[in-house]
mmCIF file of C-alpha atoms in Angstrom:
data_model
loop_
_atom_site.group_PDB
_atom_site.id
_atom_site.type_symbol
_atom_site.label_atom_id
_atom_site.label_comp_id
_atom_site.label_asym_id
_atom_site.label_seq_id
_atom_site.Cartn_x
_atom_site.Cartn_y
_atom_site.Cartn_z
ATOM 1 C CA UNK A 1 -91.560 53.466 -52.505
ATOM 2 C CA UNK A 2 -91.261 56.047 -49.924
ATOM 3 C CA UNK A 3 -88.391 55.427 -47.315
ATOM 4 C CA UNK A 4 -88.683 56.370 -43.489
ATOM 5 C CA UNK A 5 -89.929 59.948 -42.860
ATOM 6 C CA UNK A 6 -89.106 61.912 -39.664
ATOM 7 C CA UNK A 7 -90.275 65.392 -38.938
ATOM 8 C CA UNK A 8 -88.843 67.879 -37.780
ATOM 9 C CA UNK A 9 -85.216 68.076 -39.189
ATOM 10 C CA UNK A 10 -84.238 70.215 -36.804
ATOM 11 C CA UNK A 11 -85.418 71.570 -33.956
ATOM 12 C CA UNK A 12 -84.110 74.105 -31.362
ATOM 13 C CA UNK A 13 -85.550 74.768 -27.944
ATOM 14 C CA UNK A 14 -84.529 76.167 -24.717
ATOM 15 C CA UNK A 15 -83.670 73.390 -21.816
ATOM 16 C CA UNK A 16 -87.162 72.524 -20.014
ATOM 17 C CA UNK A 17 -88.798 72.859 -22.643
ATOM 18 C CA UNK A 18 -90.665 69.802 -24.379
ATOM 19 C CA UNK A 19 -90.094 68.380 -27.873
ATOM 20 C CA UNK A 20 -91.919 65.899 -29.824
ATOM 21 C CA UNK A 21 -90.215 63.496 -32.892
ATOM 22 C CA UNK A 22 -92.637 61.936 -35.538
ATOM 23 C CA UNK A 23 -91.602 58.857 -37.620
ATOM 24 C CA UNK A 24 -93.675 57.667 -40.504
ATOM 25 C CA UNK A 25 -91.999 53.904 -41.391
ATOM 26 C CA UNK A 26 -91.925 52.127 -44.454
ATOM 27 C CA UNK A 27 -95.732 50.580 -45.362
ATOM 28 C CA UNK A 28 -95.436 47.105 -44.257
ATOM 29 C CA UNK A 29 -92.576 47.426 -41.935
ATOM 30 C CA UNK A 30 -93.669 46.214 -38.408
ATOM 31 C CA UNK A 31 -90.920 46.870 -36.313
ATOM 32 C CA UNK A 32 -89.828 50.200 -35.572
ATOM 33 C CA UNK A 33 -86.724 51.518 -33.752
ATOM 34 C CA UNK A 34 -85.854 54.919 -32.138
ATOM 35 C CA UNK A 35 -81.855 55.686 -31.670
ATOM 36 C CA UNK A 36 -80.450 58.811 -31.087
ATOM 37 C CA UNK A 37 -76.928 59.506 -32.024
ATOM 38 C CA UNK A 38 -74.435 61.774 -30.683
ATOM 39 C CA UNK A 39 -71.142 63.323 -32.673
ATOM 40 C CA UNK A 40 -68.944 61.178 -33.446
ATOM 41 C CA UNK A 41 -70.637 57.950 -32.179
ATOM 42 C CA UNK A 42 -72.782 55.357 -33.741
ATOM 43 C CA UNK A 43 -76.999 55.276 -32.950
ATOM 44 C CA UNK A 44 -78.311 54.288 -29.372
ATOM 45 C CA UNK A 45 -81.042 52.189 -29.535
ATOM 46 C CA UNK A 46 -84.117 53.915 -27.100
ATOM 47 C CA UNK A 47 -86.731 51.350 -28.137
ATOM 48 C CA UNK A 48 -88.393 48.811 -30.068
ATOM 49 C CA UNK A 49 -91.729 48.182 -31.403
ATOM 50 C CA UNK A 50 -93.057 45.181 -32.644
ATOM 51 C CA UNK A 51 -96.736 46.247 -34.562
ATOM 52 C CA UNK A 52 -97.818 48.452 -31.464
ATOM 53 C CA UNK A 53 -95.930 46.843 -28.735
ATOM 54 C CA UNK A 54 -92.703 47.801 -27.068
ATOM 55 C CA UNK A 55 -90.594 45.080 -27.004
ATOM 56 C CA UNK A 56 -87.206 46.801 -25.822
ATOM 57 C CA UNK A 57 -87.182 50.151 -24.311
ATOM 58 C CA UNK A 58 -84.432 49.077 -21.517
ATOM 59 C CA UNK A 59 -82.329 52.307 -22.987
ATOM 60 C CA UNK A 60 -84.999 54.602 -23.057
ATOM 61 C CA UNK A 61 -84.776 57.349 -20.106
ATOM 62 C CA UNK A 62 -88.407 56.945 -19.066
ATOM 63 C CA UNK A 63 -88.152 59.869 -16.802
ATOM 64 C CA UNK A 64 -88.124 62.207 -19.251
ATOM 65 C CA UNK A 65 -88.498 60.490 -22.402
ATOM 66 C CA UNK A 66 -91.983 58.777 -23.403
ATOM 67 C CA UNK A 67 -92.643 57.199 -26.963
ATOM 68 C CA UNK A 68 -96.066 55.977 -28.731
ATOM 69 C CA UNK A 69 -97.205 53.665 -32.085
ATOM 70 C CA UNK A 70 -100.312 53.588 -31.999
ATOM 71 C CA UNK A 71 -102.432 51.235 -34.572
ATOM 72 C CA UNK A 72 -98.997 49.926 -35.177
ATOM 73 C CA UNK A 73 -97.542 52.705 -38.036
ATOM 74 C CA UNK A 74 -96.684 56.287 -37.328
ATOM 75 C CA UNK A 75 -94.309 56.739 -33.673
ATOM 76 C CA UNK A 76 -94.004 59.608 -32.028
ATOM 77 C CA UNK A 77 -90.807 60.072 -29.405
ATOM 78 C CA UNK A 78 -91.752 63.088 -26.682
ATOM 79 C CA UNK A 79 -88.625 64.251 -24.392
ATOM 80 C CA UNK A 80 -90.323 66.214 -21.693
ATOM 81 C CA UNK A 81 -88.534 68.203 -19.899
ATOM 82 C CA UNK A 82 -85.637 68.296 -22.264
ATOM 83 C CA UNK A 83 -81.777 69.198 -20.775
ATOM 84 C CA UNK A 84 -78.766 70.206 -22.548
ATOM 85 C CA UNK A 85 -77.444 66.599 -22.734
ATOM 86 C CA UNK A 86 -80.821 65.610 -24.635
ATOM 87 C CA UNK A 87 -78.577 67.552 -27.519
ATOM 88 C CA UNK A 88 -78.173 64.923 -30.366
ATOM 89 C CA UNK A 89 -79.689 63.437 -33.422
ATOM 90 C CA UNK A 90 -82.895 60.998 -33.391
ATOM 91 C CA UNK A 91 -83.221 58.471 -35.763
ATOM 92 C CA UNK A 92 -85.611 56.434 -36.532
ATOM 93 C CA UNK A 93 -85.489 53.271 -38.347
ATOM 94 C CA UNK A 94 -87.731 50.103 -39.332
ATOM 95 C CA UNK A 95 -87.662 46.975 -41.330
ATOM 96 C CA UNK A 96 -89.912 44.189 -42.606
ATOM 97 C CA UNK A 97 -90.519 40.803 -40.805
ATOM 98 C CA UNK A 98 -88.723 38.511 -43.361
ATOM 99 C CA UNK A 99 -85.314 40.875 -43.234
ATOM 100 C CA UNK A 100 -85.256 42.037 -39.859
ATOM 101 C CA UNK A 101 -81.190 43.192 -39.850
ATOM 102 C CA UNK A 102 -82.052 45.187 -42.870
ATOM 103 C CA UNK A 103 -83.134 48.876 -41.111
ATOM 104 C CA UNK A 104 -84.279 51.565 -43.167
ATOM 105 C CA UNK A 105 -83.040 54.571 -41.578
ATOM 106 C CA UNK A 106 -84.644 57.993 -41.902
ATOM 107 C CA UNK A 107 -82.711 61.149 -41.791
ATOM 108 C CA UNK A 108 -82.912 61.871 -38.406
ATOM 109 C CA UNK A 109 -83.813 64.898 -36.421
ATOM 110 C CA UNK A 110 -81.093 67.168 -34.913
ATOM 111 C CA UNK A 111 -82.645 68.801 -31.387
ATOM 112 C CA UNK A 112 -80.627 71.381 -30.070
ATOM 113 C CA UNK A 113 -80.964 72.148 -26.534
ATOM 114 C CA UNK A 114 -79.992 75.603 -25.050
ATOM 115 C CA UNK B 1 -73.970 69.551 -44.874
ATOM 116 C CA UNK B 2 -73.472 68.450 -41.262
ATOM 117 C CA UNK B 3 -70.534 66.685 -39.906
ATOM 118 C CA UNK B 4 -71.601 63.147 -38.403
ATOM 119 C CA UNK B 5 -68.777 63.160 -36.169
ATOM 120 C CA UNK B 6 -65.433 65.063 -35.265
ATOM 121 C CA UNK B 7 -63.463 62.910 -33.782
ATOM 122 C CA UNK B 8 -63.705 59.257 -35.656
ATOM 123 C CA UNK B 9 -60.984 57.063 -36.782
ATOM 124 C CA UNK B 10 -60.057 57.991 -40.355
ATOM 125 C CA UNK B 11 -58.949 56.078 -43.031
ATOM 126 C CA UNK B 12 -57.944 58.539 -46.575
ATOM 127 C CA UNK B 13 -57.595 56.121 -49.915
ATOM 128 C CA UNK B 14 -57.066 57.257 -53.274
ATOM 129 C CA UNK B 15 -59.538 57.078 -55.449
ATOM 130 C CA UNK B 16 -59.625 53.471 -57.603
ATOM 131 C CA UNK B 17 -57.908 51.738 -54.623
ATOM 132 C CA UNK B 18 -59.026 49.262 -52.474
ATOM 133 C CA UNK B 19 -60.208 50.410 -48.895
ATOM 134 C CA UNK B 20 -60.323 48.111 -45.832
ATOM 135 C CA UNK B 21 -62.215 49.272 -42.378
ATOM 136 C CA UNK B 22 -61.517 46.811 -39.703
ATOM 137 C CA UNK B 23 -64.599 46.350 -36.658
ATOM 138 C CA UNK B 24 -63.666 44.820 -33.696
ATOM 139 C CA UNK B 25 -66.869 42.938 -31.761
ATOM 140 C CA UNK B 26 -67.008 41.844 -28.084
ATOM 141 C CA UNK B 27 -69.907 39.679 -27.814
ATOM 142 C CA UNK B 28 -69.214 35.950 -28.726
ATOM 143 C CA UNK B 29 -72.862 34.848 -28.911
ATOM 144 C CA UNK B 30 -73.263 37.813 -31.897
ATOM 145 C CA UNK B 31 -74.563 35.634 -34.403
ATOM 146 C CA UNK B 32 -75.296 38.264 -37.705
ATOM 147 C CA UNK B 33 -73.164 41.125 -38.726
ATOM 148 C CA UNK B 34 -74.164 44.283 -40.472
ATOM 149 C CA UNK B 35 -72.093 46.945 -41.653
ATOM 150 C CA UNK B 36 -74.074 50.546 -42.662
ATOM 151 C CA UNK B 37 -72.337 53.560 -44.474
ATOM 152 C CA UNK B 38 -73.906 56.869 -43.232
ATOM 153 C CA UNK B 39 -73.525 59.878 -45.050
ATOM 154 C CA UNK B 40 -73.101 63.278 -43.936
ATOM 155 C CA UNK B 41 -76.691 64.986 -42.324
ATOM 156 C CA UNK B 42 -78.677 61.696 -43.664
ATOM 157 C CA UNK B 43 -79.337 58.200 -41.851
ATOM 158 C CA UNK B 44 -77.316 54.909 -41.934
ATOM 159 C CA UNK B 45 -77.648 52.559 -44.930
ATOM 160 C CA UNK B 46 -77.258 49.250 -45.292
ATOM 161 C CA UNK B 47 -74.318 47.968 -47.368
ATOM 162 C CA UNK B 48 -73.857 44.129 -45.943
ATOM 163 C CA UNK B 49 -74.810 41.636 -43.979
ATOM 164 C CA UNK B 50 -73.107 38.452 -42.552
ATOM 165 C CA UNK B 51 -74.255 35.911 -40.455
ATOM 166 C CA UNK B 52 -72.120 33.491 -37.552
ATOM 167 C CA UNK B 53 -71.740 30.475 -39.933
ATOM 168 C CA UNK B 54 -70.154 31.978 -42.942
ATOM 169 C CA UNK B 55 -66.645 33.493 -43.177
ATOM 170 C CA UNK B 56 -67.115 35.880 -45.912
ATOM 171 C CA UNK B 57 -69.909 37.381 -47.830
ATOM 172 C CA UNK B 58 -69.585 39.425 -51.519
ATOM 173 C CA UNK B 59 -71.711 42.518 -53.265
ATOM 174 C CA UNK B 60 -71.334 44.678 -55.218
ATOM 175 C CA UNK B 61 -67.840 45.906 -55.339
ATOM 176 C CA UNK B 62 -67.908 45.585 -51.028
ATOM 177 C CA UNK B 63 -66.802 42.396 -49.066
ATOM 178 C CA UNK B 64 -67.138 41.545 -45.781
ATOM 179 C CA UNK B 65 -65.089 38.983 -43.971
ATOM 180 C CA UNK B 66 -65.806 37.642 -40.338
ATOM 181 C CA UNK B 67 -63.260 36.102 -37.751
ATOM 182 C CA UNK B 68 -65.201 34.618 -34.845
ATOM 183 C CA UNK B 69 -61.733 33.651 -33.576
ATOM 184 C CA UNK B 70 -60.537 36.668 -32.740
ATOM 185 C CA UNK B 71 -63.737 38.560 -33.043
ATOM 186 C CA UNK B 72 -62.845 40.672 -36.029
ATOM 187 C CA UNK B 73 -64.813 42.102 -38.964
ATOM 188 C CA UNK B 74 -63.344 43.852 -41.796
ATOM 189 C CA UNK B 75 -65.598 45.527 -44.904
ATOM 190 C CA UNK B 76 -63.099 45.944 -48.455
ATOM 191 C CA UNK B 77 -64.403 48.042 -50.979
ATOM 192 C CA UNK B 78 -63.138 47.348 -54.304
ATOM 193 C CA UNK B 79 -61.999 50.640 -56.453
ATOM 194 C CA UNK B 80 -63.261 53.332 -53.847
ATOM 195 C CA UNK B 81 -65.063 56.169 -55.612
ATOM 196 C CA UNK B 82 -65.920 59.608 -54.157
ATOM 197 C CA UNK B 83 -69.297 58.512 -53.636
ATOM 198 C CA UNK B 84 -67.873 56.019 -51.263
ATOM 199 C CA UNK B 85 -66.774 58.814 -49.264
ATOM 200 C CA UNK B 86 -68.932 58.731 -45.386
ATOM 201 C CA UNK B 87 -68.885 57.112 -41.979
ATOM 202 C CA UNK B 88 -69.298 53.419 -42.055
ATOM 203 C CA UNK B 89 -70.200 51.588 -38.942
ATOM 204 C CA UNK B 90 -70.459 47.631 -38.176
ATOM 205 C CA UNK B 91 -73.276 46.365 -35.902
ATOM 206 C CA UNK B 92 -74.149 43.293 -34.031
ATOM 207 C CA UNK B 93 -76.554 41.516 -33.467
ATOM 208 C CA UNK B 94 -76.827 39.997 -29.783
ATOM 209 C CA UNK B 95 -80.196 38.978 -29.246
ATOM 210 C CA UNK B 96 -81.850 35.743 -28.497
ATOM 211 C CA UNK B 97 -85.110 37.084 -30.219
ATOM 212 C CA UNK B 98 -85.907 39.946 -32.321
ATOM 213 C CA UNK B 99 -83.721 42.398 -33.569
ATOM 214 C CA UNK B 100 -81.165 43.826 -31.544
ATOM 215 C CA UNK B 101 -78.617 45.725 -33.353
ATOM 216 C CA UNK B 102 -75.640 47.445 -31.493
ATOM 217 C CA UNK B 103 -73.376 49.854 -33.385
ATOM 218 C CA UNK B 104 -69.826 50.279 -33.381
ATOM 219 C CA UNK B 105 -68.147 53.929 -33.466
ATOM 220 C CA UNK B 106 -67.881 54.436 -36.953
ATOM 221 C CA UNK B 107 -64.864 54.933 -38.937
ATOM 222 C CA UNK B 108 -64.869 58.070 -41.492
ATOM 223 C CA UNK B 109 -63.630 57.071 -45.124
ATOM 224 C CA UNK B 110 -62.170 59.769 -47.342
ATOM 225 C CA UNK B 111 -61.757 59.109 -50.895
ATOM 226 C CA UNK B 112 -58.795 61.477 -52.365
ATOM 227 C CA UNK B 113 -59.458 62.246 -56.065
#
């Protein structure tokens, strides 16, 4: 079974610029999570999905940061315009109903600001 | 591969010993535990989970123990390999509904050879 996908790995852009994150969960898995993760310190949640719906999204900078799942699979997180503090890796997770503690992480994609 | 953080708490075992990385939580009304072991440039994992009403909880070669006195979770991993070595973070669970998971700092574990 395939685990979470995110694309891009890495990305690189100048400040102002926008960036967008794509996250491809586990089949089956109805909640989805995007954190983001700075050096050194453990993932941030940004928000929640339940199927299509955002459940918790209190963290996310909504001023700049916007995030979709539509038909309830594939997410997309969009930072528009990015700054140099948007530096960081975004992760995103999901897991299954009957084990929700249990989140399947992908590998995460490192944006560089400059 | 990429460092997953600089400036974490380290703890350096020999190989074939036991290791012991301690959590601290803050919120009393956390009511499930998770610890996750994150290797370098690739997402957390999940190792172990614990909920509120049990004291201590065993896997495969990792045990984690909960104190909801003094709000203190510890994860021992018996015989620490190389493969062991990474950043391993605890997380809590605080909500009333759903899923929501907070993350400690991490603490990077280096297995000597």
């Amino acid at each position: 079974e395939a685990g979470v996908v995110q694309s891009p790995r890495y990305k690189i852009i100048e400040k102002k610029q926008p960036v967008a994150f794509w996250c491809n969960p586990i089949s089956g898995h109805n909640t989805l999570y995007w954190y983001l993760q700075n050096l050194g310190q453990g993932p941030e949640l940004l928000i929640r999905y339940e199927n299509e719906e955002a459940v918790d999204d209190s963290q996310l900078p909504k001023d700049r940061f916007s995030a979709e799942r539509l038909k309830g699979v594939d997410s997309t997180l969009k930072i528009q315009p990015a700054e140099l503090g948007d530096s960081a890796v975004y992760l995103c997770a999901s897991s299954s109903a009957r084990r929700s503690g249990e989140l399947f992480f992908g590998e995460g994609s490192r944006l560089t600001v400059l | 591969g990429e460092s997953v953080g600089l400036h974490l708490p380290t703890l350096s075992v020999q190989e074939g010993d036991n290791s012991i990385i301690n959590c601290a939580y803050s919120n009393s009304a956390s009511d499930y535990f998770i610890w996750y072991k994150q290797e370098s440039g690739k997402g957390p994992q999940f190792i172990i989970d614990i909920r509120s009403n049990m004291d201590k909880r065993q896997g495969q070669r990792v045990t984690v123990l909960l104190n909801k006195t003094v709000k203190h979770l510890s994860l021992q991993i018996a015989a620490t390999q190389p493969g062991d070595s990474a950043v391993y973070f605890c997380a809590e669970n605080r909500g009333n509904a759903g899923n929501m998971l907070t993350f400690g700092g991490g603490t990077r574990l280096m297995v000597k050879p």
